[in-house]
PDB file of C-alpha atoms in Angstrom:
ATOM      1  CA  MET A  27      21.263 -14.241 -17.776  1.00 60.00           C
ATOM      2  CA  GLY A  28      18.999 -13.768 -14.775  1.00 67.00           C
ATOM      3  CA  ALA A  29      19.577 -14.788 -11.201  1.00 68.00           C
ATOM      4  CA  PRO A  30      19.211 -18.497 -10.410  1.00 72.00           C
ATOM      5  CA  LYS A  31      15.793 -19.687  -9.275  1.00 75.00           C
ATOM      6  CA  LYS A  32      15.079 -19.878  -5.534  1.00 73.00           C
ATOM      7  CA  ASN A  33      18.047 -17.660  -4.741  1.00 71.00           C
ATOM      8  CA  GLN A  34      18.366 -15.867  -1.414  1.00 68.00           C
ATOM      9  CA  PHE A  35      20.160 -12.738  -2.651  1.00 62.00           C
ATOM     10  CA  TRP A  36      17.476 -10.494  -1.190  1.00 60.00           C
ATOM     11  CA  LYS A  37      18.593 -11.483   2.315  1.00 64.00           C
ATOM     12  CA  MET A  38      22.003  -9.945   1.674  1.00 61.00           C
ATOM     13  CA  ARG A  39      20.516  -6.448   1.309  1.00 59.00           C
ATOM     14  CA  SER A  40      21.307  -4.204   4.279  1.00 56.00           C
ATOM     15  CA  THR A  41      18.231  -1.947   3.918  1.00 54.00           C
ATOM     16  CA  HIS A  42      14.772  -2.355   2.450  1.00 54.00           C
ATOM     17  CA  GLY A  43      12.591   0.209   0.739  1.00 54.00           C
ATOM     18  CA  ARG A  44      13.343   3.804  -0.133  1.00 55.00           C
ATOM     19  CA  ASP A  45      15.405   5.907   2.244  1.00 57.00           C
ATOM     20  CA  LEU A  46      13.605   8.714   4.045  1.00 66.00           C
ATOM     21  CA  LEU A  47      13.827  12.074   2.318  1.00 75.00           C
ATOM     22  CA  PHE A  48      14.251  13.924   5.600  1.00 78.00           C
ATOM     23  CA  GLY A  49      16.253  13.059   8.664  1.00 81.00           C
ATOM     24  CA  SER A  50      14.275  15.433  10.831  1.00 86.00           C
ATOM     25  CA  PRO A  51      11.032  17.430  10.840  1.00 88.00           C
ATOM     26  CA  THR A  52      13.087  20.640  10.732  1.00 91.00           C
ATOM     27  CA  LEU A  53      14.661  19.596   7.437  1.00 91.00           C
ATOM     28  CA  MET A  54      11.204  18.829   6.039  1.00 89.00           C
ATOM     29  CA  TRP A  55       9.902  22.267   7.058  1.00 93.00           C
ATOM     30  CA  GLU A  56      12.957  23.976   5.549  1.00 93.00           C
ATOM     31  CA  ALA A  57      12.457  22.099   2.264  1.00 92.00           C
ATOM     32  CA  ALA A  58       8.782  23.120   2.205  1.00 93.00           C
ATOM     33  CA  CYS A  59       9.765  26.753   2.845  1.00 94.00           C
ATOM     34  CA  ASP A  60      12.220  26.512  -0.050  1.00 94.00           C
ATOM     35  CA  TYR A  61       9.316  25.379  -2.250  1.00 93.00           C
ATOM     36  CA  PHE A  62       7.112  28.232  -1.018  1.00 94.00           C
ATOM     37  CA  ASP A  63       9.924  30.719  -1.731  1.00 94.00           C
ATOM     38  CA  TRP A  64      10.367  29.230  -5.192  1.00 93.00           C
ATOM     39  CA  CYS A  65       6.643  29.643  -5.919  1.00 92.00           C
ATOM     40  CA  VAL A  66       6.796  33.310  -4.897  1.00 92.00           C
ATOM     41  CA  ALA A  67       9.979  33.927  -6.918  1.00 94.00           C
ATOM     42  CA  ASN A  68       8.587  32.172 -10.033  1.00 92.00           C
ATOM     43  CA  PRO A  69       5.117  33.567 -10.762  1.00 90.00           C
ATOM     44  CA  ILE A  70       3.030  32.338 -13.671  1.00 86.00           C
ATOM     45  CA  ILE A  71       3.014  34.632 -16.724  1.00 86.00           C
ATOM     46  CA  ASP A  72      -0.567  35.173 -17.891  1.00 80.00           C
ATOM     47  CA  PRO A  73      -0.563  35.043 -21.710  1.00 79.00           C
ATOM     48  CA  ARG A  74      -4.113  36.462 -21.788  1.00 78.00           C
ATOM     49  CA  SER A  75      -3.004  39.773 -20.288  1.00 73.00           C
ATOM     50  CA  PHE A  76      -2.181  42.830 -22.371  1.00 75.00           C
ATOM     51  CA  GLY A  77       1.253  42.205 -23.796  1.00 73.00           C
ATOM     52  CA  GLY A  78       1.358  38.781 -22.129  1.00 68.00           C
ATOM     53  CA  LYS A  79       3.433  40.070 -19.235  1.00 79.00           C
ATOM     54  CA  GLN A  80       1.126  40.057 -16.231  1.00 83.00           C
ATOM     55  CA  LYS A  81       2.504  37.890 -13.438  1.00 86.00           C
ATOM     56  CA  ILE A  82       0.186  35.846 -11.244  1.00 84.00           C
ATOM     57  CA  GLN A  83       1.404  34.318  -8.016  1.00 86.00           C
ATOM     58  CA  ARG A  84       1.959  30.601  -8.412  1.00 88.00           C
ATOM     59  CA  PRO A  85      -0.387  28.617  -6.128  1.00 87.00           C
ATOM     60  CA  PHE A  86       1.145  26.307  -3.561  1.00 91.00           C
ATOM     61  CA  THR A  87       0.114  22.704  -4.196  1.00 89.00           C
ATOM     62  CA  MET A  88       0.968  19.429  -2.529  1.00 90.00           C
ATOM     63  CA  GLU A  89       1.707  17.966  -5.966  1.00 90.00           C
ATOM     64  CA  GLY A  90       4.074  20.855  -6.728  1.00 92.00           C
ATOM     65  CA  LEU A  91       5.767  20.393  -3.361  1.00 92.00           C
ATOM     66  CA  CYS A  92       6.258  16.676  -4.040  1.00 90.00           C
ATOM     67  CA  ARG A  93       7.711  17.412  -7.475  1.00 90.00           C
ATOM     68  CA  PHE A  94      10.013  20.010  -5.905  1.00 92.00           C
ATOM     69  CA  LEU A  95      11.109  17.420  -3.308  1.00 89.00           C
ATOM     70  CA  ASN A  96      11.632  14.786  -6.007  1.00 87.00           C
ATOM     71  CA  CYS A  97       9.041  12.393  -4.644  1.00 86.00           C
ATOM     72  CA  ASN A  98       5.493  11.602  -5.650  1.00 84.00           C
ATOM     73  CA  SER A  99       2.315  12.435  -3.782  1.00 85.00           C
ATOM     74  CA  ALA A 100       1.713   8.763  -2.901  1.00 86.00           C
ATOM     75  CA  TYR A 101       5.068   8.666  -1.083  1.00 83.00           C
ATOM     76  CA  PHE A 102       4.104  11.791   0.868  1.00 81.00           C
ATOM     77  CA  ARG A 103       0.644  10.410   1.778  1.00 85.00           C
ATOM     78  CA  GLN A 104       2.115   7.072   2.882  1.00 86.00           C
ATOM     79  CA  PHE A 105       4.816   8.821   4.889  1.00 84.00           C
ATOM     80  CA  LYS A 106       2.130  10.877   6.625  1.00 85.00           C
ATOM     81  CA  LYS A 107       0.043   7.779   7.355  1.00 88.00           C
ATOM     82  CA  ARG A 108       2.898   5.600   8.605  1.00 86.00           C
ATOM     83  CA  THR A 109       4.983   8.019  10.627  1.00 86.00           C
ATOM     84  CA  LYS A 110       4.871   7.584  14.369  1.00 85.00           C
ATOM     85  CA  ASP A 111       6.869  10.757  15.067  1.00 86.00           C
ATOM     86  CA  LYS A 112       4.520  13.488  16.330  1.00 89.00           C
ATOM     87  CA  ASP A 113       6.951  16.177  15.184  1.00 90.00           C
ATOM     88  CA  PHE A 114       6.750  14.942  11.587  1.00 88.00           C
ATOM     89  CA  THR A 115       2.958  14.776  11.861  1.00 89.00           C
ATOM     90  CA  THR A 116       2.868  18.366  13.118  1.00 92.00           C
ATOM     91  CA  ILE A 117       5.131  19.608  10.318  1.00 92.00           C
ATOM     92  CA  ILE A 118       3.103  17.813   7.641  1.00 90.00           C
ATOM     93  CA  GLN A 119      -0.067  19.368   9.079  1.00 91.00           C
ATOM     94  CA  ASP A 120       1.586  22.815   9.038  1.00 93.00           C
ATOM     95  CA  ILE A 121       2.613  22.345   5.396  1.00 92.00           C
ATOM     96  CA  GLU A 122      -0.894  21.266   4.367  1.00 90.00           C
ATOM     97  CA  GLU A 123      -2.428  24.216   6.228  1.00 91.00           C
ATOM     98  CA  ALA A 124      -0.004  26.664   4.573  1.00 92.00           C
ATOM     99  CA  VAL A 125      -0.978  25.286   1.145  1.00 89.00           C
ATOM    100  CA  PHE A 126      -4.682  25.514   2.023  1.00 86.00           C
ATOM    101  CA  GLN A 127      -4.387  29.050   3.396  1.00 88.00           C
ATOM    102  CA  GLN A 128      -2.465  30.410   0.416  1.00 87.00           C
ATOM    103  CA  LYS A 129      -4.946  28.963  -2.081  1.00 84.00           C
ATOM    104  CA  PHE A 130      -8.001  30.026  -0.085  1.00 81.00           C
ATOM    105  CA  GLU A 131      -6.858  33.595   0.525  1.00 82.00           C
ATOM    106  CA  ASN A 132      -5.811  34.164  -3.078  1.00 82.00           C
ATOM    107  CA  ALA A 133      -9.075  32.711  -4.365  1.00 80.00           C
ATOM    108  CA  ALA A 134     -10.999  34.929  -1.939  1.00 79.00           C
ATOM    109  CA  ILE A 135      -9.476  38.090  -3.435  1.00 79.00           C
ATOM    110  CA  GLY A 136      -9.812  36.867  -7.020  1.00 79.00           C
ATOM    111  CA  VAL A 137      -6.204  36.029  -7.845  1.00 77.00           C
ATOM    112  CA  TYR A 138      -7.192  32.426  -8.615  1.00 75.00           C
ATOM    113  CA  LYS A 139     -10.440  31.085 -10.058  1.00 72.00           C
ATOM    114  CA  GLU A 140     -12.691  30.590  -7.073  1.00 71.00           C
ATOM    115  CA  ASN A 141     -14.538  27.560  -8.415  1.00 71.00           C
ATOM    116  CA  LEU A 142     -11.334  25.635  -9.230  1.00 69.00           C
ATOM    117  CA  ILE A 143      -9.733  26.320  -5.871  1.00 72.00           C
ATOM    118  CA  SER A 144     -12.918  25.560  -3.934  1.00 71.00           C
ATOM    119  CA  ARG A 145     -13.137  22.145  -5.615  1.00 70.00           C
ATOM    120  CA  ASP A 146      -9.449  21.491  -4.990  1.00 70.00           C
ATOM    121  CA  LEU A 147      -9.831  22.393  -1.312  1.00 67.00           C
ATOM    122  CA  GLY A 148     -13.012  20.354  -0.955  1.00 71.00           C
ATOM    123  CA  LEU A 149     -15.163  23.435  -0.381  1.00 67.00           C
ATOM    124  CA  ALA A 150     -17.447  23.009  -3.384  1.00 59.00           C
ATOM    125  CA  ASP A 151     -21.144  23.564  -2.803  1.00 59.00           C
ATOM    126  CA  LYS A 152     -22.658  20.128  -3.277  1.00 59.00           C
ATOM    127  CA  GLN A 153     -26.338  19.574  -3.869  1.00 62.00           C
ATOM    128  CA  ASP A 154     -27.970  16.171  -3.796  1.00 61.00           C
ATOM    129  CA  VAL A 155     -30.693  16.034  -6.410  1.00 64.00           C
ATOM    130  CA  LYS A 156     -33.029  13.085  -6.084  1.00 66.00           C
ATOM    131  CA  HIS A 157     -35.040  12.030  -9.062  1.00 65.00           C
ATOM    132  CA  ASP A 158     -37.654   9.298  -8.912  1.00 66.00           C
ATOM    133  CA  GLY A 159     -38.520   9.402 -12.611  1.00 62.00           C
ATOM    134  CA  ILE A 160     -41.894  11.096 -12.177  1.00 60.00           C
ATOM    135  CA  PRO A 161     -41.996  14.625 -13.600  1.00 57.00           C
ATOM    136  CA  GLU A 162     -43.431  17.252 -11.260  1.00 60.00           C
ATOM    137  CA  THR A 163     -45.277  19.064 -14.039  1.00 61.00           C
ATOM    138  CA  PRO A 164     -47.032  17.352 -16.908  1.00 59.00           C
ATOM    139  CA  ALA A 165     -45.160  17.537 -20.176  1.00 59.00           C
ATOM    140  CA  ALA A 166     -46.611  19.874 -22.755  1.00 62.00           C
ATOM    141  CA  LYS A 167     -48.463  18.137 -25.555  1.00 66.00           C
ATOM    142  CA  GLN A 168     -47.363  18.710 -29.087  1.00 65.00           C
ATOM    143  CA  VAL A 169     -50.027  19.171 -31.717  1.00 66.00           C
ATOM    144  CA  MET A 170     -49.528  18.518 -35.395  1.00 65.00           C
ATOM    145  CA  ILE A 171     -51.990  18.815 -38.228  1.00 66.00           C
ATOM    146  CA  PHE A 172     -51.625  15.879 -40.593  1.00 63.00           C
ATOM    147  CA  ASN A 173     -53.897  15.570 -43.671  1.00 66.00           C
ATOM    148  CA  GLY A 174     -56.263  18.065 -42.134  1.00 69.00           C
ATOM    149  CA  LYS A 175     -56.551  16.152 -38.834  1.00 72.00           C
ATOM    150  CA  LYS A 176     -55.221  17.282 -35.478  1.00 70.00           C
ATOM    151  CA  VAL A 177     -52.743  14.784 -33.976  1.00 68.00           C
ATOM    152  CA  GLU A 178     -51.538  15.153 -30.374  1.00 69.00           C
ATOM    153  CA  PHE A 179     -48.489  13.435 -29.021  1.00 58.00           C
TER     154      PHE A 179
END
């Protein structure tokens, strides 16, 4: 049986929404460092390598950090957007820069696929190609001989 209609039970709640994951910016930074340490201690095993035993450093990702912290990336983005505490803003910026730097540097030396990391970091080379429907060079004509007659199309 559900609650009665037009009830006011929600007013009896002492708090609203999810509790904050971190009581202070220092705790947030320490949790992020724990994630970074975990990534270093748990490399990815490359099955394509000889014997399948080559270890590749695990890339830092914001999604991986959120999973490690038991939250989702939307929670992290909203927390970043809504926080008024400059210390939290600074720590979040430091975390994002550490993730960016680790990916960028490892892609630069070939540890990670450069094209995947560049897209992830928003560094992809983008070209705008405009097409107005008029070909720049005339299309080649095809010639076919049908019943002894030349047919072009």
